[in-house]
Short mmCIF file of C-alpha atoms in Angstrom, two decimals:
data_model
loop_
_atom_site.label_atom_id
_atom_site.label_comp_id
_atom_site.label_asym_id
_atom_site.label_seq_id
_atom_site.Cartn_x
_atom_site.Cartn_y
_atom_site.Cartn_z
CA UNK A 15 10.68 106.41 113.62
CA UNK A 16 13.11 104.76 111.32
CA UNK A 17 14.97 103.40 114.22
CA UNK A 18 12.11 101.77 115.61
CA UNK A 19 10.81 100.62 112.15
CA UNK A 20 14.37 98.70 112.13
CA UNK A 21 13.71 97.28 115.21
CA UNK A 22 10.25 96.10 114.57
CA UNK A 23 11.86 94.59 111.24
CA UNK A 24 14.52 93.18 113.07
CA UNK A 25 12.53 91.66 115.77
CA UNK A 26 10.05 90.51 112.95
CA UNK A 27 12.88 88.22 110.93
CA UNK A 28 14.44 87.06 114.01
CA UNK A 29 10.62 85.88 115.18
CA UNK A 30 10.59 84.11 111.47
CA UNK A 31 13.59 82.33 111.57
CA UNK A 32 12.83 81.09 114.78
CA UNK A 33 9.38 79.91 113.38
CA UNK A 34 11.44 78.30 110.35
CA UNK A 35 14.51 76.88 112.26
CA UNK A 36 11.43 74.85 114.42
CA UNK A 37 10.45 73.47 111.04
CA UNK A 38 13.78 71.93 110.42
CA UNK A 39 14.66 68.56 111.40
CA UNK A 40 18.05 67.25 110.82
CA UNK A 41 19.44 63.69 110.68
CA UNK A 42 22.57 62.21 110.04
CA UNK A 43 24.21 58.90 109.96
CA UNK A 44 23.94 55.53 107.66
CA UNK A 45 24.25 55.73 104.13
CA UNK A 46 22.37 52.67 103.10
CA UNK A 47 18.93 54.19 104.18
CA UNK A 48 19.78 57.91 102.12
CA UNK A 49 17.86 57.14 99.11
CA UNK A 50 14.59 56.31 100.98
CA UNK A 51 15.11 58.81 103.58
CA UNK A 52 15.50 61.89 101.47
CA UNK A 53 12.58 60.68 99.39
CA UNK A 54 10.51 60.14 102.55
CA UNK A 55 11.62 63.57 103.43
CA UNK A 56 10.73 65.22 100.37
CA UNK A 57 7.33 64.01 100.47
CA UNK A 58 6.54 64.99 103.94
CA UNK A 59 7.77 68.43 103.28
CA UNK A 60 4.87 68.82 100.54
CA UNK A 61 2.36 67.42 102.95
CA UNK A 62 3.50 69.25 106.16
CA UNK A 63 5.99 72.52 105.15
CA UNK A 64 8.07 70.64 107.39
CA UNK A 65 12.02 69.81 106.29
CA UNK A 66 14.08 66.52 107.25
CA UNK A 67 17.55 67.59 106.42
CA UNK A 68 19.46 63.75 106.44
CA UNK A 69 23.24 63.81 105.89
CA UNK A 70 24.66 60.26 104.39
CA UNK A 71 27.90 60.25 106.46
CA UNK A 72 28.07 56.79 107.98
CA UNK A 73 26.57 54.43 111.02
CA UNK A 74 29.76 55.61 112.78
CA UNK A 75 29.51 59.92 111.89
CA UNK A 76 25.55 59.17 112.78
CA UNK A 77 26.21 57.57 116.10
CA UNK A 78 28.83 60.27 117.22
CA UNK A 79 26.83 63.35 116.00
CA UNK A 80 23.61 62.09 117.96
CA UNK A 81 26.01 61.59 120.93
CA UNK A 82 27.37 64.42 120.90
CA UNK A 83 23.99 66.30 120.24
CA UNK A 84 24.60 68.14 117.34
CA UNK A 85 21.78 66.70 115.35
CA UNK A 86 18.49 65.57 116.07
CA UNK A 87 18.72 62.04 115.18
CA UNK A 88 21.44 59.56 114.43
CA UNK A 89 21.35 56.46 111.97
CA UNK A 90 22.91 53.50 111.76
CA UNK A 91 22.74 49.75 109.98
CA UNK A 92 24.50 48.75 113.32
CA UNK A 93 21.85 48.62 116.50
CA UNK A 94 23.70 49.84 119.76
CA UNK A 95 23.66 47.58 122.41
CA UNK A 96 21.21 48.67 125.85
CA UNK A 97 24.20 49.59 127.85
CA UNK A 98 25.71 51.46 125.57
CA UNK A 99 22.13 53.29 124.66
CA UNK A 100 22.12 53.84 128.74
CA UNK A 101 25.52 55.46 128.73
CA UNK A 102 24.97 58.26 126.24
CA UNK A 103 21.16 58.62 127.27
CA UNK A 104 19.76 57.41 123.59
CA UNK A 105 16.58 55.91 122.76
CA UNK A 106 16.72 53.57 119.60
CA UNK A 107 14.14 51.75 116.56
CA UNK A 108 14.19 50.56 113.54
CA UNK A 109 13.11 52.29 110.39
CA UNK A 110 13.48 49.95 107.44
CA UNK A 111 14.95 46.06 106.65
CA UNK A 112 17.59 45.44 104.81
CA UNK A 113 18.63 42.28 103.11
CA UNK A 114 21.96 41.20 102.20
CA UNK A 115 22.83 38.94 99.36
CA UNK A 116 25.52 37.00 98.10
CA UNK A 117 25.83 37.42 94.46
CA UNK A 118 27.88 35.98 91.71
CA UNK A 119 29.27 36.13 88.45
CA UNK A 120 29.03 32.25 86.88
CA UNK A 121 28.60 31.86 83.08
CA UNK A 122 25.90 30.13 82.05
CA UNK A 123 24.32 29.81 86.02
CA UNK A 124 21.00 32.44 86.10
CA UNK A 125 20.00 34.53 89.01
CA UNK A 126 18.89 31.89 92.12
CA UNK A 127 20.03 28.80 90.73
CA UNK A 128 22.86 28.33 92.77
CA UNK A 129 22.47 27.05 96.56
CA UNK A 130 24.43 27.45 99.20
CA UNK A 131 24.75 27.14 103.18
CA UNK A 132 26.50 28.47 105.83
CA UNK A 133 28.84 26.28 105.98
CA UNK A 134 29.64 26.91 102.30
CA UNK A 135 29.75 29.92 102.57
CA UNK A 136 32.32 30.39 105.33
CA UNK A 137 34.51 28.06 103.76
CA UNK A 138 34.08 30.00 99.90
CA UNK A 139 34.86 33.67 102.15
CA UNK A 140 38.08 31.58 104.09
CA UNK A 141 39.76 30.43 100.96
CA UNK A 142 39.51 26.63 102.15
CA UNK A 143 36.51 26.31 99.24
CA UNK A 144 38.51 26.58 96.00
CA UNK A 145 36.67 25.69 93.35
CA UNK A 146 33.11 26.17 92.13
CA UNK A 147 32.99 22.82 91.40
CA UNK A 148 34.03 21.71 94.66
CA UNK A 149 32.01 18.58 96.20
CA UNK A 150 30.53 20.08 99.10
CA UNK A 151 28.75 22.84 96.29
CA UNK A 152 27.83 20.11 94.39
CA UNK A 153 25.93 18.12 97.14
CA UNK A 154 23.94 21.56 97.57
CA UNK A 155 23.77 21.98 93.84
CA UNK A 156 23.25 18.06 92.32
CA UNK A 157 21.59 19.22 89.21
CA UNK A 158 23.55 21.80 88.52
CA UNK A 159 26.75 21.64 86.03
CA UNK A 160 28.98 23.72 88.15
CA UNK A 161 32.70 24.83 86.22
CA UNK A 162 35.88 23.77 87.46
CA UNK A 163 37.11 27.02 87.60
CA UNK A 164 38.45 29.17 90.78
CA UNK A 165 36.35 31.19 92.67
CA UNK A 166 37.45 35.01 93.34
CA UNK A 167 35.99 36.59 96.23
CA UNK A 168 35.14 39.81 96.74
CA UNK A 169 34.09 41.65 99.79
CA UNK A 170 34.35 45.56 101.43
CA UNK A 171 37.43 47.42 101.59
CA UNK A 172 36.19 49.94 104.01
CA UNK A 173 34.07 49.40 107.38
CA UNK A 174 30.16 48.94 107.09
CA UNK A 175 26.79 48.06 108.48
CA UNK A 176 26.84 45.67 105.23
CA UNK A 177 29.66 43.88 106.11
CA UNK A 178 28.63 43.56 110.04
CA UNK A 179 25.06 41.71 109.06
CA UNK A 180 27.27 39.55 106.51
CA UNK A 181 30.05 38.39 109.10
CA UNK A 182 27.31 38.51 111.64
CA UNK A 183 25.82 35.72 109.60
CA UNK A 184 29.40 33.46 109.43
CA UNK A 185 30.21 33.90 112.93
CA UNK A 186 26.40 32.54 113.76
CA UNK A 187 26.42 30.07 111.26
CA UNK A 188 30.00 28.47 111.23
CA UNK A 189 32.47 27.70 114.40
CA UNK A 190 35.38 27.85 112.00
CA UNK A 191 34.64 31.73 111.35
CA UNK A 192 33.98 32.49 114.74
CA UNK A 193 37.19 31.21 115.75
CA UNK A 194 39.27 32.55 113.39
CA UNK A 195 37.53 35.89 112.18
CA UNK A 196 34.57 37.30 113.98
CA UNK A 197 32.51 39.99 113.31
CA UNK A 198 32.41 44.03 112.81
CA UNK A 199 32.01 46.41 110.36
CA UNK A 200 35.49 45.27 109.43
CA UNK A 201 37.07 42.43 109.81
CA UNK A 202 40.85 40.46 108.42
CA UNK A 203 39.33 38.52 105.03
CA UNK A 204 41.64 35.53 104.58
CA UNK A 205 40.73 36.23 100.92
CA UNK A 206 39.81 38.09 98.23
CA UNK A 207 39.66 41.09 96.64
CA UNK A 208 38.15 44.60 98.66
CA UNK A 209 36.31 47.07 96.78
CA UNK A 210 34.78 50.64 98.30
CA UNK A 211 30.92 50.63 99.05
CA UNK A 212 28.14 48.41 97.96
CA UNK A 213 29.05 49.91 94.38
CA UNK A 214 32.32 48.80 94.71
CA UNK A 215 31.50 44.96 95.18
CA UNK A 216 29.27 45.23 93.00
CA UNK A 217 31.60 46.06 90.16
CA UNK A 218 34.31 43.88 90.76
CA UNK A 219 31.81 40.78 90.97
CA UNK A 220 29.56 42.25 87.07
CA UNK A 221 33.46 42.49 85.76
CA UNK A 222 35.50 39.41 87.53
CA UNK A 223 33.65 35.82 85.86
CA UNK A 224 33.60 33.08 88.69
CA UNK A 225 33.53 35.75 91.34
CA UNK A 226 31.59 35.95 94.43
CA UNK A 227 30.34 38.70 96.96
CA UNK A 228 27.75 40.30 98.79
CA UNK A 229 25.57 43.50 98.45
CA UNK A 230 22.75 45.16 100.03
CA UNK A 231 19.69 43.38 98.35
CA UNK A 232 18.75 46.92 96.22
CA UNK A 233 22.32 46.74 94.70
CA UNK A 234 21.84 43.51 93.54
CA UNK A 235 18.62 44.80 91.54
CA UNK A 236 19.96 47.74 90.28
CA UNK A 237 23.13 46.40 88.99
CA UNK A 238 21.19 43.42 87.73
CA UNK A 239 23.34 40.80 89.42
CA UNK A 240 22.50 37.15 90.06
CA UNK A 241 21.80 36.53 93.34
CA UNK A 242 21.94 32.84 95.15
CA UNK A 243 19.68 30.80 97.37
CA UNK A 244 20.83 29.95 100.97
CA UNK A 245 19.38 27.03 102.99
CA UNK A 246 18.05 28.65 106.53
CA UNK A 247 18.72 27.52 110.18
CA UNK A 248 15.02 25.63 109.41
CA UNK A 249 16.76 23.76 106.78
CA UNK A 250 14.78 25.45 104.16
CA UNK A 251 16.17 26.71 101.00
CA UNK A 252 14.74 30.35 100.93
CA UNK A 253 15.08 33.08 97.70
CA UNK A 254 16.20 36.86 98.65
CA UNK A 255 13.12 38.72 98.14
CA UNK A 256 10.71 41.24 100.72
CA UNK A 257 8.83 38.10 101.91
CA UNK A 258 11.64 36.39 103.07
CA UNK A 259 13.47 39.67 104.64
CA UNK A 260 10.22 40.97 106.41
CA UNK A 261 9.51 36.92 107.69
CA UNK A 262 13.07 37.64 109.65
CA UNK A 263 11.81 40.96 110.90
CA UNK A 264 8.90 39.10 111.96
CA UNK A 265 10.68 36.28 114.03
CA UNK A 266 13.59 38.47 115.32
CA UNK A 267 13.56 39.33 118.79
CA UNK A 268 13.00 42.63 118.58
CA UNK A 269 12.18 43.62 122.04
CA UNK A 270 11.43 46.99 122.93
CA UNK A 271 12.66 46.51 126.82
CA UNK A 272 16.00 45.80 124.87
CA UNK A 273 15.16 48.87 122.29
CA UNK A 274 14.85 46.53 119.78
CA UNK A 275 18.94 45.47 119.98
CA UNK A 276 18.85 42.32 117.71
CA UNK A 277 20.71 40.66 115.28
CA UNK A 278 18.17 39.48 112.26
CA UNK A 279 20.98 36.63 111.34
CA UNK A 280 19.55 33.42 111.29
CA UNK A 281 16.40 34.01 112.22
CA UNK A 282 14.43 31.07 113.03
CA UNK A 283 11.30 31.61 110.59
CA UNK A 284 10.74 28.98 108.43
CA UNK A 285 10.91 31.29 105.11
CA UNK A 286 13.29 33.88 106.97
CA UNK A 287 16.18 34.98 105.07
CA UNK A 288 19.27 34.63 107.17
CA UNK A 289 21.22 37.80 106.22
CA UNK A 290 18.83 40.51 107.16
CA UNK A 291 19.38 43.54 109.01
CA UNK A 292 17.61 46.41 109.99
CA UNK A 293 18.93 50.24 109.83
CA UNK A 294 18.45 51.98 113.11
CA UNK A 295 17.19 55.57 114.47
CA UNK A 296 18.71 56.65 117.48
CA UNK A 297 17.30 59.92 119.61
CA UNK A 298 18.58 62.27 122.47
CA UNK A 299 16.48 61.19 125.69
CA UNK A 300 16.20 63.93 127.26
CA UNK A 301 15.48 66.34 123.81
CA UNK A 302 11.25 65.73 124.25
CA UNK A 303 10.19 68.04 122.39
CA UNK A 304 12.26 67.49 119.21
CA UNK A 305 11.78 63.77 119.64
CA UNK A 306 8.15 64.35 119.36
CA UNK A 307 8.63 66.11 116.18
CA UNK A 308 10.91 63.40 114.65
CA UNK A 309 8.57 60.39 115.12
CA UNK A 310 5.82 62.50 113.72
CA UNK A 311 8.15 62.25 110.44
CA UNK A 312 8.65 58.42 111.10
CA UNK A 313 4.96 57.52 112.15
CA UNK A 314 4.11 59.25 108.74
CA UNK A 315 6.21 57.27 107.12
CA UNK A 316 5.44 54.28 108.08
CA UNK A 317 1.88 54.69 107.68
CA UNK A 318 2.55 56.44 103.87
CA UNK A 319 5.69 55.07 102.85
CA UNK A 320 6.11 51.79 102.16
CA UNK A 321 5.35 51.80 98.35
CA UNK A 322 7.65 54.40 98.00
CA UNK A 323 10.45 52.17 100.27
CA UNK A 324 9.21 48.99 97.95
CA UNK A 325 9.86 50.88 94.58
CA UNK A 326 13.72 52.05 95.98
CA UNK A 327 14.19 48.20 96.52
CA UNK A 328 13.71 48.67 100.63
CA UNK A 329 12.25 46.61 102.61
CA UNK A 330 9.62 47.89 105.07
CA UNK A 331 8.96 46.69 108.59
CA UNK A 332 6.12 43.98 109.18
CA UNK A 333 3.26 45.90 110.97
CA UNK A 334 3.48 43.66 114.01
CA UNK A 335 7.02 45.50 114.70
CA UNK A 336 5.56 49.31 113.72
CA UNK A 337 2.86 48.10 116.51
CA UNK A 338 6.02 47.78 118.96
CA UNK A 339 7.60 50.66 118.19
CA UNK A 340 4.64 52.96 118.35
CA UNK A 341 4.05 51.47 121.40
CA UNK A 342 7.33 52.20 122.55
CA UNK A 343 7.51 56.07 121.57
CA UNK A 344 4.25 56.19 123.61
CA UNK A 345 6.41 54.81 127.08
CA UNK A 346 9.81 56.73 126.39
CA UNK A 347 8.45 60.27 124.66
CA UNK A 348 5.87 62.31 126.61
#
């Protein structure tokens, strides 16, 4: 009798760990998106028992672990292009926008004040633009009383989905950086100083006057930096906020044929910001029934979480490109 009570225990946990194990989802990939996602996560677990378990180990860890199957779903800031989504047998969306801003340390020159271009800005990140004073700044800037003092630039030390979307941006918006740099989550800087992380820019630009850099948008809020206007491809002169980043979203081909491969730089809407980006989920083809379980977690969140994404300084996606993606589980996951 005690043998067989053992066994009927035995058989008893096993059957509930099973039951429990199915109730576990786990992610890993891009850190940008961490914040959000674990907060989604934790609020879907009080509504549903259910538990997202997301590890913040990089676009390039996230890629490899989905590829290699050993989590449910990958992340990254970087979108994989169709043939290389057709190689490893992944399906692909985006989950949340994300902007990125230049941002500077100027005495005496307040958050948005300061306008720049493309062409500016390539020329500021190749060392040929000097001074802050310089005339081609000035023509963008006429009112403003801009200090003849060197600029110090400051960009990533270490490969990112930031610095992709940022040299993304050069290499679409000046010839001169095409040529001589290109894009990729890291790249040869003709200049500057490199600092670790969005945190890492950040600090070197709130402690360096006359510096320059760029940071995810929710970096620049948190560490209170002054962000600067950038005219668009439309020749508008457009402020960093969630109108302009989602009116990018909005007029970026996202095209679910493609699964939604895009670059958001230089998007042609007339308010679009032209550094946006978008953070990426990728999923196992063949894995149907845990795909089912993961968009369950994503459909809830983008039906309940976009205050939540709002209040973390995230962006979330226009509802015309939630319509394509729902529309898009419904073809690929049955």
């Amino acid at each position: 009798m005690r043998y067989l009570s053992l066994v009927c225990f035995i058989v008893l946990l096993f059957s509930f760990t099973l039951a429990h194990s199915a109730e576990m989802i786990n992610g890993a990939g891009a850190t940008f998106p961490y914040p959000l996602y674990s907060t989604w996560a934790a609020n879907y677990h009080k509504v549903t028992g259910i538990k997202i378990n997301y590890q913040s180990i990089g676009s390039g860890g996230g890629i490899r672990q989905i590829t290699e199957r050993t989590v449910h779903f990958g992340a990254s800031d970087m979108a994989l292009k169709p043939e290389e989504l057709e190689k490893s047998g992944l399906l692909q969306f985006p989950a949340v926008i994300g902007g990125v801003v230049p941002v500077v340390n100027i005495p005496g020159i307040t958050s948005n004040a300061l306008v720049l271009d493309g062409t500016t800005m390539c020329e500021i990140f190749l060392g040929e633009i000097k001074q802050w004073n310089d005339p081609k700044i000035k023509a963008l800037n006429p009112n403003l009383q801009l200090p003849e003092k060197p600029i110090t630039v400051v960009h990533r030390s270490d490969g990112s989905g930031t610095t992709a979307i940022f040299t993304h941006y050069l290499t679409t918006a000046c010839k001169k950086w095409a040529d001589s740099v290109g894009y990729g989550t890291s790249v040869s800087w003709k200049t500057g100083l490199g600092g670790k992380g969005n945190e890492g820019v950040a600090n070197y630009v709130k402690r360096t006057p006359y510096s320059i850099g760029y940071v995810e948008f929710a970096y620049a809020l948190q560490n209170k930096l002054s962000t600067v206007k950038l005219k668009n491809p439309a020749g508008q002169i457009v402020t960093p906020d969630f109108q302009s980043f989602a009116e990018a979203a909005a007029t970026a081909d996202l095209d679910p044929k493609k699964h939604f491969y895009a670059w958001m730089t230089n998007a042609p809407g007339k308010k679009a910001w032209p550094i946006t980006g978008a953070t990426y989920i990728l999923l196992a083809r063949e894995k149907t029934d845990v795909n089912k379980s993961v968009i369950k977690f994503f459909d809830w969140a983008f039906t309940n979480g976009d205050e939540t994404a709002k209040k973390l300084d995230y962006v979330p996606l226009p509802k015309s490109v939630k319509d394509k993606i729902k529309a898009y589980w419904k073809t690929y996951i049955k």
